[in-house]
CSV table of C-alpha atoms in Angstrom, one decimal:
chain,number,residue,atom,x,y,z
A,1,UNK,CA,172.5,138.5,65.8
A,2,UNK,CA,170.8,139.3,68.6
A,3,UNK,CA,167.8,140.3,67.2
A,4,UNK,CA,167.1,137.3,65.3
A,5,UNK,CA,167.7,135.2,68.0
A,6,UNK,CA,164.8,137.4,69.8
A,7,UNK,CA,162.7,136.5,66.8
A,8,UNK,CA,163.1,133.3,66.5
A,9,UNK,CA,162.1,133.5,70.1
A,10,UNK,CA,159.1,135.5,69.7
A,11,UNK,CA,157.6,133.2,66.6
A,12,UNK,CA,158.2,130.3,68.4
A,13,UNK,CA,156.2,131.4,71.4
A,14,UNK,CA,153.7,132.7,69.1
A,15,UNK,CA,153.4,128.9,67.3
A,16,UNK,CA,153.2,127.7,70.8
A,17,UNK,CA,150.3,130.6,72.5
A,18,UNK,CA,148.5,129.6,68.7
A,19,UNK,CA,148.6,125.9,69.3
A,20,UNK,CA,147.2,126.3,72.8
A,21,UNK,CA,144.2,128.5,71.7
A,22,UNK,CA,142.1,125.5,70.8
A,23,UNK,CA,142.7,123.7,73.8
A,24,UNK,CA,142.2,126.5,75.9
A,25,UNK,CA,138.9,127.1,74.4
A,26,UNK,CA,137.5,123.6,74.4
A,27,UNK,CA,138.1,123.6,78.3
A,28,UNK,CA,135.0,124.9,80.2
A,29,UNK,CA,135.4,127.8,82.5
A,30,UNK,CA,136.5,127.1,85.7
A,31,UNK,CA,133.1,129.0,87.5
A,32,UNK,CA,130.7,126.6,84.9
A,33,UNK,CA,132.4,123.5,87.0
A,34,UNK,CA,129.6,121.1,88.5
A,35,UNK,CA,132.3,120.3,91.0
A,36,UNK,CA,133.1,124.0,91.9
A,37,UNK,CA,129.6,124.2,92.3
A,38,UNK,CA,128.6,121.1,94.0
A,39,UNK,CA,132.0,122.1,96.4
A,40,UNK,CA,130.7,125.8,97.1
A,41,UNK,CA,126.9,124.5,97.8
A,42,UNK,CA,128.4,121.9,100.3
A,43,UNK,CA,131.1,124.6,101.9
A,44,UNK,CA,128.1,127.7,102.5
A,45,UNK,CA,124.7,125.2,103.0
A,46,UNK,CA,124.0,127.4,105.8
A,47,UNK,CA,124.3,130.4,103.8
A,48,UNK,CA,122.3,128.6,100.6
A,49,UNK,CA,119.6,127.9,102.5
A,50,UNK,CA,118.8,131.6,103.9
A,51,UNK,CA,119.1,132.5,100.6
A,52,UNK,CA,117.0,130.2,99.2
A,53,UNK,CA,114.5,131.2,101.9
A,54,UNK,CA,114.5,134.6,101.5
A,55,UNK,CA,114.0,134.2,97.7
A,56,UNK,CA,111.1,132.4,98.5
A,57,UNK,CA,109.7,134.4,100.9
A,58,UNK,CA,110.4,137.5,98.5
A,59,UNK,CA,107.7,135.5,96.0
A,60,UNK,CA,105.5,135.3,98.8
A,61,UNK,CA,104.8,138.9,100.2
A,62,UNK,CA,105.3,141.1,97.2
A,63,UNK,CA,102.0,143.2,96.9
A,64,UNK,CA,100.4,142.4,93.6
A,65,UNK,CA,102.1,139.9,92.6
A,66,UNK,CA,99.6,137.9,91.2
A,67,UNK,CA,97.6,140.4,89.3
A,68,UNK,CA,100.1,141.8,86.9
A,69,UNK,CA,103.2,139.5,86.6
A,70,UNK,CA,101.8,135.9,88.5
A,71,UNK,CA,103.4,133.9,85.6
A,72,UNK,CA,107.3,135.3,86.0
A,73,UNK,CA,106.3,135.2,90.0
A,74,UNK,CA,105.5,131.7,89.8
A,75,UNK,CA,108.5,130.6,87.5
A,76,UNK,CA,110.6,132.1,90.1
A,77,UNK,CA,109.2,130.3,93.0
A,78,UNK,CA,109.5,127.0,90.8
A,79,UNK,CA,112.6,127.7,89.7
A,80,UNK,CA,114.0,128.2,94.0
A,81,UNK,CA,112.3,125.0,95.1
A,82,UNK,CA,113.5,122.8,92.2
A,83,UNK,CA,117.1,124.3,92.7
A,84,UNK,CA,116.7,123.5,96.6
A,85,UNK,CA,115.7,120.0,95.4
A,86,UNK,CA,119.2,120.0,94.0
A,87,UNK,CA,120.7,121.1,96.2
A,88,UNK,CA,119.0,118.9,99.0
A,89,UNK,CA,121.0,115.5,96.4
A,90,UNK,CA,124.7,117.9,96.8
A,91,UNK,CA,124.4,117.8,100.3
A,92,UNK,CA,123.1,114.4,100.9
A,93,UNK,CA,126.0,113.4,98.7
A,94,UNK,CA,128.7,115.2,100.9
A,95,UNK,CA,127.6,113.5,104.0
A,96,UNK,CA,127.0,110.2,102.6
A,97,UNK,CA,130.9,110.4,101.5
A,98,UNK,CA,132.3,111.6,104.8
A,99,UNK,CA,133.8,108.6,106.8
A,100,UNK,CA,132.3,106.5,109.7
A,101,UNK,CA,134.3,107.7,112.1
A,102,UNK,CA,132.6,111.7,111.4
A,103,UNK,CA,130.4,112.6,113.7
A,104,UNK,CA,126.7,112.3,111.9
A,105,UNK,CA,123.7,114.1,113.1
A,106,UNK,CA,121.1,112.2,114.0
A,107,UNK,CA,118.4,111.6,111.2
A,108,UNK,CA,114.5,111.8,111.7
A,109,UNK,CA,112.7,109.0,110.7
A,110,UNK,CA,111.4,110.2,108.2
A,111,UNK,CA,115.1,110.9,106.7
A,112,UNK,CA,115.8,107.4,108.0
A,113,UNK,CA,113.1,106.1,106.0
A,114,UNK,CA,112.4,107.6,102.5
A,115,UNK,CA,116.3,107.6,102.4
A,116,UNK,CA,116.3,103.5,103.0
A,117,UNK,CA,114.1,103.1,100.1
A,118,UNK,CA,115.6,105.6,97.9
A,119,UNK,CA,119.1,103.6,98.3
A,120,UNK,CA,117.6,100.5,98.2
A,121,UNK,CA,115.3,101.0,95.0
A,122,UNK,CA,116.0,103.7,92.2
A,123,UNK,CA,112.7,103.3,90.7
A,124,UNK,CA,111.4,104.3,94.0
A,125,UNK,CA,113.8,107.5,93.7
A,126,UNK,CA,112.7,108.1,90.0
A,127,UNK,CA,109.4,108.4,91.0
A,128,UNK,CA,109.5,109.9,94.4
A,129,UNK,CA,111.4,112.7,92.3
A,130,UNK,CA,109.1,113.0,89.6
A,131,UNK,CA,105.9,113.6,92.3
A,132,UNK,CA,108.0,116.5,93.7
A,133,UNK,CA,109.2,118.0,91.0
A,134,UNK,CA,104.9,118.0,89.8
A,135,UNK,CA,104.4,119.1,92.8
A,136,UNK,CA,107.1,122.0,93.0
A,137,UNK,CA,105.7,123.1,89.7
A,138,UNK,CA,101.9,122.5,88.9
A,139,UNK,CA,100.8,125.9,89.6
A,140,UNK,CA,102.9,126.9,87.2
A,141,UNK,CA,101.7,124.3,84.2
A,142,UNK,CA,97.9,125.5,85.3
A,143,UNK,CA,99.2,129.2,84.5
A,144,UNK,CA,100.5,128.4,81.5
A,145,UNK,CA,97.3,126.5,80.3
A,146,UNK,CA,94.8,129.0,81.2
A,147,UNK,CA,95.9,131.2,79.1
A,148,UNK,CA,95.4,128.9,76.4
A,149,UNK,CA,91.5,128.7,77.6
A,150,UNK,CA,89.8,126.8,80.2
A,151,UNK,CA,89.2,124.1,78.3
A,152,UNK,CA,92.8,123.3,78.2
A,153,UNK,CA,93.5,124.3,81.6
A,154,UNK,CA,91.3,122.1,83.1
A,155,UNK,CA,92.7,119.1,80.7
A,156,UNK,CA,96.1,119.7,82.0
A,157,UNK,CA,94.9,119.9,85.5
A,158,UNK,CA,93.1,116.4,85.1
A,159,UNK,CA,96.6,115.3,83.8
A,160,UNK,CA,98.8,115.7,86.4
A,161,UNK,CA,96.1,114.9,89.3
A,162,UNK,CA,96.6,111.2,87.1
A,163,UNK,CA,100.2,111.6,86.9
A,164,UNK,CA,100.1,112.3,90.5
A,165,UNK,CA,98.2,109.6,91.6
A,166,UNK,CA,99.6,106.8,89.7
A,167,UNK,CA,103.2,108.1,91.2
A,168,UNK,CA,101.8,107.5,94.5
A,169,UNK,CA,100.5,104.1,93.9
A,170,UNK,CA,103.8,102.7,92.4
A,171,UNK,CA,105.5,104.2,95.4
A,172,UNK,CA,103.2,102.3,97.9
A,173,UNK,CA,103.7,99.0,95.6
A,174,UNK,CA,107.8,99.5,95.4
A,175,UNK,CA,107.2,100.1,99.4
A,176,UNK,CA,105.7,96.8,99.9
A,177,UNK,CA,102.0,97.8,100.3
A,178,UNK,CA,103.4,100.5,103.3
A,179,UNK,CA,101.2,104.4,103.1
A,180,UNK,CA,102.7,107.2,101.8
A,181,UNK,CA,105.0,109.8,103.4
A,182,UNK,CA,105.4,113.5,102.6
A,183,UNK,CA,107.5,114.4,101.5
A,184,UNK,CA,108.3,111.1,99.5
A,185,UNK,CA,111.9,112.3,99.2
A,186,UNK,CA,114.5,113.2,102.1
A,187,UNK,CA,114.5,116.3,103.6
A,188,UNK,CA,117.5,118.5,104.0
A,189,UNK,CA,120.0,117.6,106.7
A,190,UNK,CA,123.0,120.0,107.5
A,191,UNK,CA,126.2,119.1,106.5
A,192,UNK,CA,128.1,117.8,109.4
A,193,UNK,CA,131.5,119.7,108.9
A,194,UNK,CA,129.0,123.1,108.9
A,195,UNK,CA,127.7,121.5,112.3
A,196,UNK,CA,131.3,121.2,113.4
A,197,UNK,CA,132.8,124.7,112.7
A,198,UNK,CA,129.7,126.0,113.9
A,199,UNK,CA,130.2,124.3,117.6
A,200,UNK,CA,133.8,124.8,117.4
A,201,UNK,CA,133.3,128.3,117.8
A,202,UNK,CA,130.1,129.2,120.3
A,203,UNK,CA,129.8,125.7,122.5
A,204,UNK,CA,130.7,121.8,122.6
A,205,UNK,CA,128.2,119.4,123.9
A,206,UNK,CA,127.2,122.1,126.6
A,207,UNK,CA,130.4,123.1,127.8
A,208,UNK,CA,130.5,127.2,127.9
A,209,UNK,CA,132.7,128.6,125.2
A,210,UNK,CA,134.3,130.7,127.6
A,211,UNK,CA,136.1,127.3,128.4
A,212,UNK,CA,137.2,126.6,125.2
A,213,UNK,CA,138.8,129.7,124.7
A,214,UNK,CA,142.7,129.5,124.0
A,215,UNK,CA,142.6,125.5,124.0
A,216,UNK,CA,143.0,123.7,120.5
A,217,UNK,CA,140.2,121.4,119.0
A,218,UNK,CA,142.2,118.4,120.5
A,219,UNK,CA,140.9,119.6,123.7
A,220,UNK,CA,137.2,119.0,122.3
A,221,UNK,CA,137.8,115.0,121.5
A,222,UNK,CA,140.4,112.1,121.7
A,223,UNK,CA,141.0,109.9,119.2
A,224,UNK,CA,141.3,106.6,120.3
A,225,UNK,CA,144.8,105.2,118.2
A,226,UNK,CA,143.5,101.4,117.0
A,227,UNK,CA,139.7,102.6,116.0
A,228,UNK,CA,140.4,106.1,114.8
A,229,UNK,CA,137.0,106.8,116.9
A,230,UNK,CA,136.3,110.1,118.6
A,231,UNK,CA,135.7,109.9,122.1
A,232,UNK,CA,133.8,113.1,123.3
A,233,UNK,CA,134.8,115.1,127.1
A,234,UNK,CA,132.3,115.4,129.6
A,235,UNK,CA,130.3,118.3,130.1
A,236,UNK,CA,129.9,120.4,132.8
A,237,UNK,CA,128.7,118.7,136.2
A,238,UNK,CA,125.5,121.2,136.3
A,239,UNK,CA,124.6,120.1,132.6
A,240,UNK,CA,124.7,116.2,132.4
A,241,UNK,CA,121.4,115.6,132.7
A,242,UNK,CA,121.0,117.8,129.4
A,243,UNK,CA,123.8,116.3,128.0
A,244,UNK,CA,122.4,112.6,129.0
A,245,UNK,CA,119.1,113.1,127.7
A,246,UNK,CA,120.1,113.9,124.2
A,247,UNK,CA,122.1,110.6,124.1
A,248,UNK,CA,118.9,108.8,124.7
A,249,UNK,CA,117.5,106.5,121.8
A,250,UNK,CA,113.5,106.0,121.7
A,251,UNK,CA,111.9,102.4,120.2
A,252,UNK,CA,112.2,103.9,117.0
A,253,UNK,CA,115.9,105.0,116.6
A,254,UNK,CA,116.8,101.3,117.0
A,255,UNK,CA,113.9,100.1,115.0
A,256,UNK,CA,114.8,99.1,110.6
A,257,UNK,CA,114.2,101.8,108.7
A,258,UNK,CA,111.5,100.3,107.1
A,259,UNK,CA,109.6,99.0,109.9
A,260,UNK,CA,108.8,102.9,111.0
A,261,UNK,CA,105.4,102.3,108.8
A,262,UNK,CA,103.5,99.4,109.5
A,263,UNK,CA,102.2,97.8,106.3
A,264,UNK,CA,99.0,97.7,105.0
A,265,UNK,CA,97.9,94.2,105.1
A,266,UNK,CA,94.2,94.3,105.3
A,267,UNK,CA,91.9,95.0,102.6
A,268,UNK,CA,90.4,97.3,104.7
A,269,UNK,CA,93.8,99.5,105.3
A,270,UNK,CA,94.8,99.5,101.3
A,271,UNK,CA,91.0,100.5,100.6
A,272,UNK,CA,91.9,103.7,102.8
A,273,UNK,CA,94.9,104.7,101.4
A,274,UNK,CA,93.5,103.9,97.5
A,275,UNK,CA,90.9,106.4,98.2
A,276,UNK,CA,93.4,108.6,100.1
A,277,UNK,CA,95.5,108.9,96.7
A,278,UNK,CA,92.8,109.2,94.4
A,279,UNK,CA,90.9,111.6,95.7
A,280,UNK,CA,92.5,114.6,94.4
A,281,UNK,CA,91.6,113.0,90.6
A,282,UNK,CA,88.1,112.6,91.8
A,283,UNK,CA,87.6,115.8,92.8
A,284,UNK,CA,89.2,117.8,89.9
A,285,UNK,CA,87.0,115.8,87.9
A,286,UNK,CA,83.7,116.6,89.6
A,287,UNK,CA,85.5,120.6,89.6
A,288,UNK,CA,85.7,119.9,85.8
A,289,UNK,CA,82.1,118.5,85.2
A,290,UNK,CA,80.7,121.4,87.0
A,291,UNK,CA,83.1,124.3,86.3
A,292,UNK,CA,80.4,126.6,84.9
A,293,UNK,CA,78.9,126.9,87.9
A,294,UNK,CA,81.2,127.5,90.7
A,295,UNK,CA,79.2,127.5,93.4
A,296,UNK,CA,77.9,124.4,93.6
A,297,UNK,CA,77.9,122.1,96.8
A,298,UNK,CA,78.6,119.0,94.8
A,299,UNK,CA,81.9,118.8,93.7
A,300,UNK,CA,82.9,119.9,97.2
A,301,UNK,CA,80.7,117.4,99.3
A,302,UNK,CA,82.1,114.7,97.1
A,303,UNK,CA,86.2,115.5,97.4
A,304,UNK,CA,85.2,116.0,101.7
A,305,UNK,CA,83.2,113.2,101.8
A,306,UNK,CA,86.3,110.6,100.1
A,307,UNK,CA,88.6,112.3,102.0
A,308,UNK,CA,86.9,111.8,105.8
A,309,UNK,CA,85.5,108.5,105.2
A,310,UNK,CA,89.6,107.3,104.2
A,311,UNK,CA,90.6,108.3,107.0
A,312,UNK,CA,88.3,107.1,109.4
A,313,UNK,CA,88.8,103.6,107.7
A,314,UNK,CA,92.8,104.2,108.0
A,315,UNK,CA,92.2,104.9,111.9
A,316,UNK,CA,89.9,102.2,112.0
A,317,UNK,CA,92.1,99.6,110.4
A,318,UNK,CA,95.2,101.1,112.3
A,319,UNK,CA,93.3,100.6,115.6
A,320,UNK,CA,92.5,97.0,114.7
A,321,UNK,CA,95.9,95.7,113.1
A,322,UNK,CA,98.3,97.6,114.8
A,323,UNK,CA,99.2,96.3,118.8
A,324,UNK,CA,98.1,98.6,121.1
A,325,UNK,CA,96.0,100.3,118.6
A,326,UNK,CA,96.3,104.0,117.8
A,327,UNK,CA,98.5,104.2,120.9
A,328,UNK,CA,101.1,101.5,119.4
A,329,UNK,CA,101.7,103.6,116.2
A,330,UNK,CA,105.3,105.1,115.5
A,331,UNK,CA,106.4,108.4,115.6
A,332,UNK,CA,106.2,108.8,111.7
A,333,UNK,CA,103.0,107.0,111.7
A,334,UNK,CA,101.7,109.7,114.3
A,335,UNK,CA,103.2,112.5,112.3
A,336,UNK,CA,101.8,111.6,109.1
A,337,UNK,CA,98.2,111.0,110.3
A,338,UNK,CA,98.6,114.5,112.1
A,339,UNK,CA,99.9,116.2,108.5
A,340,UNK,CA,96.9,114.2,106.9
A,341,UNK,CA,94.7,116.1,109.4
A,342,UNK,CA,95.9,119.5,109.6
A,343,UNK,CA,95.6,119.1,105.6
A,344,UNK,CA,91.9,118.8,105.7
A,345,UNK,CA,91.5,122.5,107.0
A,346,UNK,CA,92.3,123.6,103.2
A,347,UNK,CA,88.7,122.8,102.2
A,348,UNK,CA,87.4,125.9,103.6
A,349,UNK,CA,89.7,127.4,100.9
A,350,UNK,CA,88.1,125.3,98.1
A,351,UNK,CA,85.4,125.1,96.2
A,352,UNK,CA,81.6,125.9,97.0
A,353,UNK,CA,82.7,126.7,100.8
A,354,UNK,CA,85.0,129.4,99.7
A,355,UNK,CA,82.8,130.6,96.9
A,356,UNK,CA,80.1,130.7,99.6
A,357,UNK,CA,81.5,131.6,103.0
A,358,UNK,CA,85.3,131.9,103.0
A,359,UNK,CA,85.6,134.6,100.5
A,360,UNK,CA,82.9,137.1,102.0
A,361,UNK,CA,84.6,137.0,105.1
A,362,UNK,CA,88.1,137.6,103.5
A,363,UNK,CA,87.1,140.3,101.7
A,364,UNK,CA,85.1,141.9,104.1
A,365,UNK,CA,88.1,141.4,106.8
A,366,UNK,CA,90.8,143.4,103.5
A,367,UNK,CA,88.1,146.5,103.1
A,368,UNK,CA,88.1,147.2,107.0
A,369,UNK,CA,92.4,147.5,106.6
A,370,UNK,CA,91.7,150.0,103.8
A,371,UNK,CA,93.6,153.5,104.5
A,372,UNK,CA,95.3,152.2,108.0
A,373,UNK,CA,99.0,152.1,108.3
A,374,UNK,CA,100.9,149.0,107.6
A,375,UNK,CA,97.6,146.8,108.0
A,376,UNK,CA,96.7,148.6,104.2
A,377,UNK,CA,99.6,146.7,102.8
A,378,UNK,CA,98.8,143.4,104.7
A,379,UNK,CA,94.8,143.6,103.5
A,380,UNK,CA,96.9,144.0,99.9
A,381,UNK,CA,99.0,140.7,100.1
A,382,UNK,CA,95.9,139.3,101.3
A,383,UNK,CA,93.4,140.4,98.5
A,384,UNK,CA,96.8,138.9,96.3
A,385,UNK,CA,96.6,135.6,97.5
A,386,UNK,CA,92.5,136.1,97.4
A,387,UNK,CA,92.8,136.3,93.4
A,388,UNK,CA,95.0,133.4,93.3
A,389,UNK,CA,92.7,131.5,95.2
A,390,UNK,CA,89.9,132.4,93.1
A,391,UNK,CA,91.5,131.9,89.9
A,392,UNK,CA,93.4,128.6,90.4
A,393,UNK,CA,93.2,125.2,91.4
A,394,UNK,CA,96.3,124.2,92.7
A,395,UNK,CA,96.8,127.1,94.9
A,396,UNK,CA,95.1,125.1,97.4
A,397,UNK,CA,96.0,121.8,96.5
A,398,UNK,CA,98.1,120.0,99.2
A,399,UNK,CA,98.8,116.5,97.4
């Protein structure tokens, strides 16, 4: 008796377990959860993003990397920065859902305004994230292609220079005529609740941690009972100053988001930035036209000579339109023009100037670190990033 009663047991758990297996297999495993994920990015972004930098630095500085395996090298490195592009969307969606009454960090503006126009417009995100994701991985594409000939290397280079550039021109349409910013896309902000532990457990608004020692986080803040707001304690007496001049807000923390750029009204101004945007096509052109003899001045003198005449007319039309001239510009406005300049110093890396100057003296600097301790393997890295230089066009590209 009382072993069929343990059968009928037994077969009926059996029917049940053999029901189940379908279900159980149809269901995805918990680790392969986008929300697992997106929660574990969002609970260690601090810890993701030294990753993520030591990855890339690894792609960096291994010695001959280029030479022998520059195609897996690459993919890597493309493969890093596209995941830290999503990434960079995981985290801006944590904070964005976190309420009001969280303390926020404060944004630069140029968080504050490419992430205006990518809430307010989504063909402005499309795009934006299209140019970056080119941009993340055209040395890449121009690996893969050379090694279908340099015919077809130089087509697909043309390509995404036009890809590129037509990008850029929709974005300064869908931002009502305004110049460009890079990137076009946010930039990473830390997650507020990582900024929070983080304080909770070395210092508070300048208060030595000493002080906070034994005391509970209601110590740290009161929460005023009919707004729910936090409302911070003083610091120290010998640190208000400090603490006061973080609290201050410049012109353009209460200016719009979108009035950070001045638009480009005159005909003079959108001239500038037209040229500014197709120059690169212009140039790989001309490199295309006269890619059998690498040396030569013209292709060079024409890509420098675009590129210094826009943006003389962009300071000239800036100091014209703009009150108070070059002095009344914004802080992003500054910044820009000063990326935009520091970018210009990559023509000694391009072209006839580094087929006819640069590359003698980096060659010539590597054979004098031949046979000396550590400064061998330096020269290496160097002569590694010479051949990359010498063999590809984007390696130097900065738009």
């Amino acid at each position: 008796m009382a072993v069929s009663s343990i059968s009928s047991v037994a077969a009926g758990l059996y029917k049940k377990a053999h029901s189940s297996i379908p279900e159980t297999i149809s269901l995805p495993p918990r680790w392969l959860s986008t929300s697992m994920y997106e929660d574990f990015v969002t609970k260690n972004a601090s810890s993701v993003s030294q990753i993520e930098s030591a990855l890339r630095s690894l792609t960096y500085i291994i010695p001959g990397r280029f030479r022998e395996s520059e195609l897996a090298s690459e993919s890597l490195h493309s493969t890093i920065q596209l995941l830290s592009l999503y990434h960079d969307s995981l985290l801006a969606r944590a904070i964005a859902r976190l309420p009001s009454s969280f303390p926020h960090p404060h944004p630069t503006p140029h968080n504050r305004y490419t992430k205006f126009w990518t809430a307010k417009s989504q063909l402005y995100k499309r795009v934006a994230l299209l140019l970056q994701m080119i941009q993340y991985t055209e040395l890449l594409w121009e690996m893969t292609a050379k090694r279908k000939g340099e015919k077809i290397r130089w087509r697909v280079v043309v390509v995404l220079e036009m890809v590129k550039a037509v990008c850029r021109l929709l974005l300064m349409r869908l931002t009502n005529l305004r110049p460009l910013v890079s990137p076009p896309m946010p930039e990473r902000e830390v997650d507020p609740r990582t900024v929070e532990e983080t304080t909770d457990k070395s210092q508070w608004d300048g208060m030595d941690p000493t002080t906070l020692e034994g005391s509970g986080s209601e110590s740290l803040s009161w929460t005023m009972p009919r707004t729910g707001l936090n409302l911070p304690t003083l610091p120290d007496s010998s640190e208000i100053s400090e603490y006061l001049l973080k609290k201050v807000l410049t012109a353009d923390d209460i200016k719009p988001p979108k009035q950070l750029l001045h638009r480009v009204t005159s005909i003079q101004g959108q001239i500038a930035e037209a040229m500014w945007i197709l120059r690169p096509v212009i140039y790989v052109l001309a490199m295309q036209r006269w890619q059998s003899d690498r040396k030569s001045w013209r292709p060079w003198l024409v890509g420098v000579s675009i590129e210094v005449a826009a943006r003389q007319l962009a300071k000239k039309d800036l100091a014209e339109r703009v009150a108070g001239g070059l002095r009344g510009l914004t802080g992003l406005e500054r910044e820009e023009l000063k990326k935009r300049g520091w970018s210009m110093g990559w023509w000694a890396m391009r072209g006839a100037f580094y087929e006819n100057v640069t590359k003698a003296w980096i060659y010539g600097f590597t054979g004098r670190l031949r046979g000396k301790p550590l400064l061998d393997m330096v020269g290496g890295v160097v002569e590694d990033y010479a051949y990359l230089w010498d063999e590809y066009y984007f390696s130097t590209a900065t738009m």
